[in-house]
Amino acid sequence: MTHKATKIVIITEKLIVEGVTKIIEEAGASGYTMVQAAGKGSRGVRSSGRPAVVDAFANVKVEVITATRDMAEQIADKVAARYFDNYSGITYLEEVEILRPHKF
Amino acid sequence: MTHKATKIVIITEKLIVEGVTKIIEEAGASGYTMVQAAGKGSRGVRSSGRPAVVDAFANVKVEVITATRDMAEQIADKVAARYFDNYSGITYLEEVEILRPHKF
Amino acid sequence: MTHKATKIVIITEKLIVEGVTKIIEEAGASGYTMVQAAGKGSRGVRSSGRPAVVDAFANVKVEVITATRDMAEQIADKVAARYFDNYSGITYLEEVEILRPHKF
């Protein structure tokens, strides 16, 4: 009674969350979830010269369940192209099983 | 040295978190984790007529590792049946590998 | 255009987060993400005799994407060996697909 879907996870700076969610909505996703996050990234650089280790919860982890894998990759590519030269961020995909497909 | 298990994720309104965790415990799960979340859902409706986009962290993301897939589906079905006609919410499953099975 | 990687998730008490992230860095991981979490564990005991159900967000969920599965298991084993006799905690692995491998 489940069907497979793709979850895309975007972890990035809170500063750009509005732009990220705009990309998600423009891609046609019906919703997203975000949580406040802290962390340390691989690049050791952040916008505004702030240190790489952020004790305050200045990052955000955004998750989107997409009906198609194409949509997931499209969101990831657009977010990376628009922001990741200047802001810290990572994206990855996970396979999930949705129990109530009509909700997505 | 790992063994497969199922993780169920429930993202819903904080208002009903006590009822959700009660369902989880009644199903026999030995624990759960929750984080505060914000987000936008597909339904565009929420209880109490609040707007669909919630800037405050009024949602909660609950995760449960279950020993059997049956238990995961049982939890998801009960939460959906009891709450999702009146509250925003989604559930999905992920396959995980547990490193310390005796802890679950 | 993606490649597989392993995500390790560690959910434990906030008290030991510095020790946990030190283990992660010593293992050679290039970054990690953490979110504040609440929850109820299977053991029913916590350090300092605090109750098992923590309404305040006194836990932390730490995620690490590792390039190799060996690194993921090494982190999990070290964290468990050093802390889980005395602190509540669980670890599990998930398979993910990275879209920008050069970032890890």
mmCIF file of C-alpha atoms in Angstrom:
data_model
loop_
_atom_site.group_PDB
_atom_site.id
_atom_site.type_symbol
_atom_site.label_atom_id
_atom_site.label_comp_id
_atom_site.label_asym_id
_atom_site.label_seq_id
_atom_site.Cartn_x
_atom_site.Cartn_y
_atom_site.Cartn_z
ATOM 1 C CA MET A 1 0.000 0.000 0.000
ATOM 2 C CA THR A 2 3.011 2.245 -0.292
ATOM 3 C CA HIS A 3 4.668 3.759 -3.304
ATOM 4 C CA LYS A 4 8.190 4.951 -3.785
ATOM 5 C CA ALA A 5 9.108 8.598 -3.876
ATOM 6 C CA THR A 6 12.253 10.672 -3.600
ATOM 7 C CA LYS A 7 13.136 12.904 -0.688
ATOM 8 C CA ILE A 8 15.548 15.721 -1.331
ATOM 9 C CA VAL A 9 17.380 17.228 1.612
ATOM 10 C CA ILE A 10 18.966 20.668 1.400
ATOM 11 C CA ILE A 11 21.106 21.878 4.291
ATOM 12 C CA THR A 12 22.193 25.458 3.914
ATOM 13 C CA GLU A 13 22.367 28.886 5.527
ATOM 14 C CA LYS A 14 19.160 30.333 6.924
ATOM 15 C CA LEU A 15 19.858 33.580 5.098
ATOM 16 C CA ILE A 16 18.778 32.089 1.779
ATOM 17 C CA VAL A 17 15.834 30.009 2.915
ATOM 18 C CA GLU A 18 13.296 32.171 1.114
ATOM 19 C CA GLY A 19 15.079 31.729 -2.183
ATOM 20 C CA VAL A 20 15.365 28.002 -1.633
ATOM 21 C CA THR A 21 11.689 27.528 -0.876
ATOM 22 C CA LYS A 22 10.802 29.643 -3.905
ATOM 23 C CA ILE A 23 12.788 27.231 -6.096
ATOM 24 C CA ILE A 24 10.975 24.316 -4.445
ATOM 25 C CA GLU A 25 7.577 25.815 -5.118
ATOM 26 C CA GLU A 26 8.424 26.798 -8.684
ATOM 27 C CA ALA A 27 9.457 23.195 -9.356
ATOM 28 C CA GLY A 28 5.917 22.121 -8.518
ATOM 29 C CA ALA A 29 6.483 20.437 -5.165
ATOM 30 C CA SER A 30 3.410 20.516 -2.993
ATOM 31 C CA GLY A 31 5.146 21.088 0.297
ATOM 32 C CA TYR A 32 8.322 21.090 2.298
ATOM 33 C CA THR A 33 9.491 20.811 5.881
ATOM 34 C CA MET A 34 12.317 22.683 7.526
ATOM 35 C CA VAL A 35 14.150 22.471 10.807
ATOM 36 C CA GLN A 36 16.767 24.704 12.347
ATOM 37 C CA ALA A 37 20.228 23.210 12.200
ATOM 38 C CA ALA A 38 23.794 23.847 13.234
ATOM 39 C CA GLY A 39 26.861 22.229 11.827
ATOM 40 C CA LYS A 40 30.246 22.348 10.290
ATOM 41 C CA GLY A 41 30.817 22.132 6.571
ATOM 42 C CA SER A 42 33.584 20.943 4.333
ATOM 43 C CA ARG A 43 34.391 24.231 2.757
ATOM 44 C CA GLY A 44 35.457 26.144 5.814
ATOM 45 C CA VAL A 45 34.004 29.274 4.326
ATOM 46 C CA ARG A 46 30.683 30.930 4.753
ATOM 47 C CA SER A 47 29.092 34.053 3.455
ATOM 48 C CA SER A 48 30.097 37.226 5.286
ATOM 49 C CA GLY A 49 33.300 35.722 6.560
ATOM 50 C CA ARG A 50 31.613 34.042 9.478
ATOM 51 C CA PRO A 51 33.429 31.048 10.927
ATOM 52 C CA ALA A 52 32.650 27.594 9.583
ATOM 53 C CA VAL A 53 31.586 26.204 12.916
ATOM 54 C CA VAL A 54 28.270 27.686 13.861
ATOM 55 C CA ASP A 55 27.211 27.138 17.403
ATOM 56 C CA ALA A 56 24.020 29.071 16.957
ATOM 57 C CA PHE A 57 21.381 27.432 14.820
ATOM 58 C CA ALA A 58 22.066 29.567 11.771
ATOM 59 C CA ASN A 59 21.469 26.814 9.246
ATOM 60 C CA VAL A 60 18.313 25.214 7.998
ATOM 61 C CA LYS A 61 17.581 21.689 6.840
ATOM 62 C CA VAL A 62 14.849 21.625 4.228
ATOM 63 C CA GLU A 63 13.192 18.398 3.128
ATOM 64 C CA VAL A 64 10.956 17.928 0.126
ATOM 65 C CA ILE A 65 9.135 14.786 -0.939
ATOM 66 C CA THR A 66 8.801 14.815 -4.693
ATOM 67 C CA ALA A 67 6.587 12.671 -6.843
ATOM 68 C CA THR A 68 9.309 12.170 -9.424
ATOM 69 C CA ARG A 69 13.030 11.868 -9.253
ATOM 70 C CA ASP A 70 13.354 14.432 -12.022
ATOM 71 C CA MET A 71 11.715 17.045 -9.831
ATOM 72 C CA ALA A 72 14.109 16.258 -7.000
ATOM 73 C CA GLU A 73 17.158 16.607 -9.201
ATOM 74 C CA GLN A 74 15.822 19.780 -10.744
ATOM 75 C CA ILE A 75 15.412 21.387 -7.316
ATOM 76 C CA ALA A 76 18.863 20.285 -6.217
ATOM 77 C CA ASP A 77 20.525 21.547 -9.366
ATOM 78 C CA LYS A 78 18.811 24.939 -9.222
ATOM 79 C CA VAL A 79 19.595 25.493 -5.538
ATOM 80 C CA ALA A 80 23.227 24.531 -6.052
ATOM 81 C CA ALA A 81 23.627 26.638 -9.187
ATOM 82 C CA ARG A 82 22.061 29.708 -7.671
ATOM 83 C CA TYR A 83 23.563 29.641 -4.184
ATOM 84 C CA PHE A 84 26.378 27.223 -3.503
ATOM 85 C CA ASP A 85 29.171 29.310 -4.977
ATOM 86 C CA ASN A 86 28.510 31.905 -2.315
ATOM 87 C CA TYR A 87 26.793 30.066 0.521
ATOM 88 C CA SER A 88 27.536 26.845 2.346
ATOM 89 C CA GLY A 89 25.198 24.036 1.444
ATOM 90 C CA ILE A 90 24.776 20.393 0.606
ATOM 91 C CA THR A 91 22.036 18.386 -1.030
ATOM 92 C CA TYR A 92 21.331 14.680 -1.112
ATOM 93 C CA LEU A 93 18.534 12.334 -2.111
ATOM 94 C CA GLU A 94 16.921 9.460 -0.246
ATOM 95 C CA GLU A 95 14.398 6.907 -1.372
ATOM 96 C CA VAL A 96 11.273 6.863 0.770
ATOM 97 C CA GLU A 97 7.927 5.119 0.716
ATOM 98 C CA ILE A 98 4.828 7.212 0.976
ATOM 99 C CA LEU A 99 1.832 5.782 2.728
ATOM 100 C CA ARG A 100 -0.663 8.323 1.607
ATOM 101 C CA PRO A 101 0.260 9.304 -1.945
ATOM 102 C CA HIS A 102 -2.750 11.523 -2.408
ATOM 103 C CA LYS A 103 -1.316 13.884 0.158
ATOM 104 C CA PHE A 104 1.684 14.776 -1.985
ATOM 105 C CA MET B 1 27.043 -6.291 11.907
ATOM 106 C CA THR B 2 23.970 -4.254 11.086
ATOM 107 C CA HIS B 3 20.401 -5.316 10.629
ATOM 108 C CA LYS B 4 17.631 -3.713 8.676
ATOM 109 C CA ALA B 5 14.818 -1.840 10.313
ATOM 110 C CA THR B 6 12.121 0.593 9.262
ATOM 111 C CA LYS B 7 11.995 4.248 10.224
ATOM 112 C CA ILE B 8 8.649 5.945 10.148
ATOM 113 C CA VAL B 9 8.546 9.716 9.909
ATOM 114 C CA ILE B 10 5.452 11.669 10.897
ATOM 115 C CA ILE B 11 5.359 15.404 10.235
ATOM 116 C CA THR B 12 2.320 17.088 11.688
ATOM 117 C CA GLU B 13 1.018 19.876 13.877
ATOM 118 C CA LYS B 14 2.496 20.256 17.345
ATOM 119 C CA LEU B 15 -1.005 20.453 18.780
ATOM 120 C CA ILE B 16 -1.496 16.725 18.431
ATOM 121 C CA VAL B 17 1.943 15.488 19.408
ATOM 122 C CA GLU B 18 0.720 13.889 22.612
ATOM 123 C CA GLY B 19 -1.834 11.823 20.774
ATOM 124 C CA VAL B 20 0.723 10.808 18.176
ATOM 125 C CA THR B 21 3.275 9.645 20.736
ATOM 126 C CA LYS B 22 0.556 7.749 22.561
ATOM 127 C CA ILE B 23 -0.182 5.820 19.367
ATOM 128 C CA ILE B 24 3.541 5.136 18.960
ATOM 129 C CA GLU B 25 3.855 3.784 22.468
ATOM 130 C CA GLU B 26 0.687 1.711 22.231
ATOM 131 C CA ALA B 27 2.066 0.078 19.090
ATOM 132 C CA GLY B 28 4.986 -1.191 21.147
ATOM 133 C CA ALA B 29 7.784 1.012 19.842
ATOM 134 C CA SER B 30 10.533 1.469 22.393
ATOM 135 C CA GLY B 31 11.270 5.092 21.642
ATOM 136 C CA TYR B 32 10.926 8.054 19.344
ATOM 137 C CA THR B 33 12.652 11.294 18.510
ATOM 138 C CA MET B 34 11.068 14.598 17.668
ATOM 139 C CA VAL B 35 12.269 17.911 16.342
ATOM 140 C CA GLN B 36 10.486 21.203 15.887
ATOM 141 C CA ALA B 37 9.653 21.926 12.283
ATOM 142 C CA ALA B 38 8.126 24.538 10.039
ATOM 143 C CA GLY B 39 6.805 24.032 6.580
ATOM 144 C CA LYS B 40 4.177 24.286 3.959
ATOM 145 C CA GLY B 41 1.816 21.473 3.156
ATOM 146 C CA SER B 42 -0.103 20.331 0.158
ATOM 147 C CA ARG B 43 -3.531 20.837 1.591
ATOM 148 C CA GLY B 44 -3.433 24.525 2.186
ATOM 149 C CA VAL B 45 -5.592 24.059 5.219
ATOM 150 C CA ARG B 46 -4.782 23.641 8.836
ATOM 151 C CA SER B 47 -6.764 23.240 11.990
ATOM 152 C CA SER B 48 -8.200 26.447 13.414
ATOM 153 C CA GLY B 49 -8.050 28.200 10.096
ATOM 154 C CA ARG B 50 -4.432 29.121 10.485
ATOM 155 C CA PRO B 51 -2.551 29.810 7.265
ATOM 156 C CA ALA B 52 -0.792 26.948 5.502
ATOM 157 C CA VAL B 53 2.603 28.585 5.601
ATOM 158 C CA VAL B 54 3.833 28.563 9.146
ATOM 159 C CA ASP B 55 6.835 30.707 9.816
ATOM 160 C CA ALA B 56 6.906 29.814 13.464
ATOM 161 C CA PHE B 57 7.946 26.297 14.283
ATOM 162 C CA ALA B 58 4.431 25.046 14.950
ATOM 163 C CA ASN B 59 4.984 21.618 13.452
ATOM 164 C CA VAL B 60 6.808 18.606 14.758
ATOM 165 C CA LYS B 61 8.711 15.866 12.960
ATOM 166 C CA VAL B 62 8.532 12.593 14.838
ATOM 167 C CA GLU B 63 10.747 9.642 13.954
ATOM 168 C CA VAL B 64 10.343 6.087 15.163
ATOM 169 C CA ILE B 65 12.611 3.133 14.467
ATOM 170 C CA THR B 66 10.516 0.011 14.486
ATOM 171 C CA ALA B 67 11.686 -3.569 14.660
ATOM 172 C CA THR B 68 9.140 -4.681 12.094
ATOM 173 C CA ARG B 69 7.619 -3.085 9.086
ATOM 174 C CA ASP B 70 4.187 -4.086 10.313
ATOM 175 C CA MET B 71 4.614 -1.931 13.376
ATOM 176 C CA ALA B 72 5.650 1.025 11.223
ATOM 177 C CA GLU B 73 2.622 0.703 8.988
ATOM 178 C CA GLN B 74 0.318 0.239 11.958
ATOM 179 C CA ILE B 75 1.553 3.486 13.512
ATOM 180 C CA ALA B 76 1.222 5.377 10.252
ATOM 181 C CA ASP B 77 -2.272 4.083 9.604
ATOM 182 C CA LYS B 78 -3.515 4.927 13.088
ATOM 183 C CA VAL B 79 -2.055 8.417 13.081
ATOM 184 C CA ALA B 80 -3.521 9.136 9.673
ATOM 185 C CA ALA B 81 -6.925 7.704 10.530
ATOM 186 C CA ARG B 82 -7.228 9.560 13.799
ATOM 187 C CA TYR B 83 -5.833 12.951 12.824
ATOM 188 C CA PHE B 84 -5.256 13.660 9.173
ATOM 189 C CA ASP B 85 -8.814 14.552 8.302
ATOM 190 C CA ASN B 86 -8.552 17.492 10.649
ATOM 191 C CA TYR B 87 -4.871 18.263 10.949
ATOM 192 C CA SER B 88 -2.087 18.675 8.427
ATOM 193 C CA GLY B 89 0.293 15.770 8.324
ATOM 194 C CA ILE B 90 2.331 13.400 6.243
ATOM 195 C CA THR B 91 3.976 10.063 6.943
ATOM 196 C CA TYR B 92 6.632 8.141 5.081
ATOM 197 C CA LEU B 93 8.887 5.163 5.646
ATOM 198 C CA GLU B 94 12.618 4.758 5.145
ATOM 199 C CA GLU B 95 14.799 1.696 5.353
ATOM 200 C CA VAL B 96 17.636 2.065 7.834
ATOM 201 C CA GLU B 97 20.342 -0.143 9.261
ATOM 202 C CA ILE B 98 20.677 -0.356 12.985
ATOM 203 C CA LEU B 99 24.082 -0.855 14.484
ATOM 204 C CA ARG B 100 22.993 -1.745 17.972
ATOM 205 C CA PRO B 101 19.796 -3.732 17.655
ATOM 206 C CA HIS B 102 19.588 -4.471 21.344
ATOM 207 C CA LYS B 103 18.913 -0.800 21.949
ATOM 208 C CA PHE B 104 15.609 -0.815 20.086
ATOM 209 C CA MET C 1 24.999 12.181 -11.932
ATOM 210 C CA THR C 2 24.690 11.047 -8.332
ATOM 211 C CA HIS C 3 26.802 8.673 -6.345
ATOM 212 C CA LYS C 4 25.970 6.631 -3.309
ATOM 213 C CA ALA C 5 27.145 7.518 0.157
ATOM 214 C CA THR C 6 26.273 6.566 3.703
ATOM 215 C CA LYS C 7 24.573 8.821 6.207
ATOM 216 C CA ILE C 8 25.089 8.056 9.850
ATOM 217 C CA VAL C 9 22.589 9.415 12.346
ATOM 218 C CA ILE C 10 23.437 9.719 16.031
ATOM 219 C CA ILE C 11 20.705 10.732 18.463
ATOM 220 C CA THR C 12 21.982 11.304 21.955
ATOM 221 C CA GLU C 13 22.132 13.690 24.910
ATOM 222 C CA LYS C 14 23.241 17.243 24.252
ATOM 223 C CA LEU C 15 25.681 16.994 27.142
ATOM 224 C CA ILE C 16 28.098 14.915 25.086
ATOM 225 C CA VAL C 17 27.787 16.647 21.734
ATOM 226 C CA GLU C 18 31.317 18.019 21.836
ATOM 227 C CA GLY C 19 32.772 14.574 22.344
ATOM 228 C CA VAL C 20 30.619 13.171 19.560
ATOM 229 C CA THR C 21 31.633 15.805 17.034
ATOM 230 C CA LYS C 22 35.286 15.314 17.996
ATOM 231 C CA ILE C 23 34.961 11.622 17.118
ATOM 232 C CA ILE C 24 33.341 12.595 13.811
ATOM 233 C CA GLU C 25 36.151 14.965 12.927
ATOM 234 C CA GLU C 26 38.865 12.565 13.986
ATOM 235 C CA ALA C 27 37.352 9.939 11.680
ATOM 236 C CA GLY C 28 37.983 12.276 8.768
ATOM 237 C CA ALA C 29 34.435 13.368 7.975
ATOM 238 C CA SER C 30 34.328 16.753 6.338
ATOM 239 C CA GLY C 31 31.207 18.009 8.043
ATOM 240 C CA TYR C 32 28.137 17.270 10.076
ATOM 241 C CA THR C 33 24.711 18.715 10.791
ATOM 242 C CA MET C 34 22.883 18.761 14.068
ATOM 243 C CA VAL C 35 19.383 19.613 15.205
ATOM 244 C CA GLN C 36 17.882 19.881 18.655
ATOM 245 C CA ALA C 37 15.677 16.949 19.522
ATOM 246 C CA ALA C 38 13.426 15.615 22.217
ATOM 247 C CA GLY C 39 12.341 12.073 22.677
ATOM 248 C CA LYS C 40 11.892 8.968 24.679
ATOM 249 C CA GLY C 41 14.373 6.134 24.622
ATOM 250 C CA SER C 42 14.237 2.428 25.181
ATOM 251 C CA ARG C 43 16.429 2.324 28.210
ATOM 252 C CA GLY C 44 14.359 4.407 30.549
ATOM 253 C CA VAL C 45 17.508 5.737 32.115
ATOM 254 C CA ARG C 46 19.543 8.796 31.454
ATOM 255 C CA SER C 47 22.643 10.315 32.925
ATOM 256 C CA SER C 48 22.112 12.237 36.146
ATOM 257 C CA GLY C 49 18.968 10.372 36.965
ATOM 258 C CA ARG C 50 16.835 12.564 34.790
ATOM 259 C CA PRO C 51 13.583 11.054 33.596
ATOM 260 C CA ALA C 52 13.491 9.205 30.301
ATOM 261 C CA VAL C 53 10.880 11.439 28.774
ATOM 262 C CA VAL C 54 12.421 14.786 28.031
ATOM 263 C CA ASP C 55 10.003 17.507 27.216
ATOM 264 C CA ALA C 56 12.719 20.087 26.805
ATOM 265 C CA PHE C 57 14.915 19.680 23.764
ATOM 266 C CA ALA C 58 17.829 18.187 25.684
ATOM 267 C CA ASN C 59 18.848 15.773 22.957
ATOM 268 C CA VAL C 60 20.660 16.313 19.721
ATOM 269 C CA LYS C 61 20.400 14.538 16.380
ATOM 270 C CA VAL C 62 23.698 14.576 14.537
ATOM 271 C CA GLU C 63 23.983 13.550 10.889
ATOM 272 C CA VAL C 64 27.160 12.856 8.985
ATOM 273 C CA ILE C 65 27.518 12.006 5.306
ATOM 274 C CA THR C 66 30.561 9.809 4.889
ATOM 275 C CA ALA C 67 32.365 8.929 1.708
ATOM 276 C CA THR C 68 32.788 5.319 2.759
ATOM 277 C CA ARG C 69 30.725 2.943 4.759
ATOM 278 C CA ASP C 70 33.770 2.034 6.810
ATOM 279 C CA MET C 71 34.004 5.585 8.079
ATOM 280 C CA ALA C 72 30.340 5.553 9.050
ATOM 281 C CA GLU C 73 30.679 2.335 11.009
ATOM 282 C CA GLN C 74 33.868 3.535 12.663
ATOM 283 C CA ILE C 75 32.124 6.690 13.913
ATOM 284 C CA ALA C 76 29.132 4.722 15.165
ATOM 285 C CA ASP C 77 31.274 2.170 16.960
ATOM 286 C CA LYS C 78 33.414 4.790 18.673
ATOM 287 C CA VAL C 79 30.481 6.880 19.812
ATOM 288 C CA ALA C 80 28.695 3.832 21.180
ATOM 289 C CA ALA C 81 31.782 2.468 22.897
ATOM 290 C CA ARG C 82 32.687 5.732 24.536
ATOM 291 C CA TYR C 83 29.274 6.988 25.591
ATOM 292 C CA PHE C 84 26.349 4.618 25.372
ATOM 293 C CA ASP C 85 26.998 2.776 28.609
ATOM 294 C CA ASN C 86 26.386 6.005 30.464
ATOM 295 C CA TYR C 87 24.277 8.144 28.169
ATOM 296 C CA SER C 88 21.155 7.484 26.160
ATOM 297 C CA GLY C 89 21.810 7.203 22.451
ATOM 298 C CA ILE C 90 21.084 5.387 19.233
ATOM 299 C CA THR C 91 22.827 5.234 15.872
ATOM 300 C CA TYR C 92 21.659 4.075 12.492
ATOM 301 C CA LEU C 93 22.777 4.231 8.879
ATOM 302 C CA GLU C 94 20.921 5.251 5.747
ATOM 303 C CA GLU C 95 21.930 5.046 2.125
ATOM 304 C CA VAL C 96 21.804 8.391 0.361
ATOM 305 C CA GLU C 97 22.750 9.764 -3.034
ATOM 306 C CA ILE C 98 24.954 12.790 -3.186
ATOM 307 C CA LEU C 99 24.494 15.238 -6.001
ATOM 308 C CA ARG C 100 27.667 17.183 -5.531
ATOM 309 C CA PRO C 101 30.308 14.699 -4.413
ATOM 310 C CA HIS C 102 33.093 17.256 -4.487
ATOM 311 C CA LYS C 103 31.463 18.959 -1.561
ATOM 312 C CA PHE C 104 32.020 16.032 0.768
#
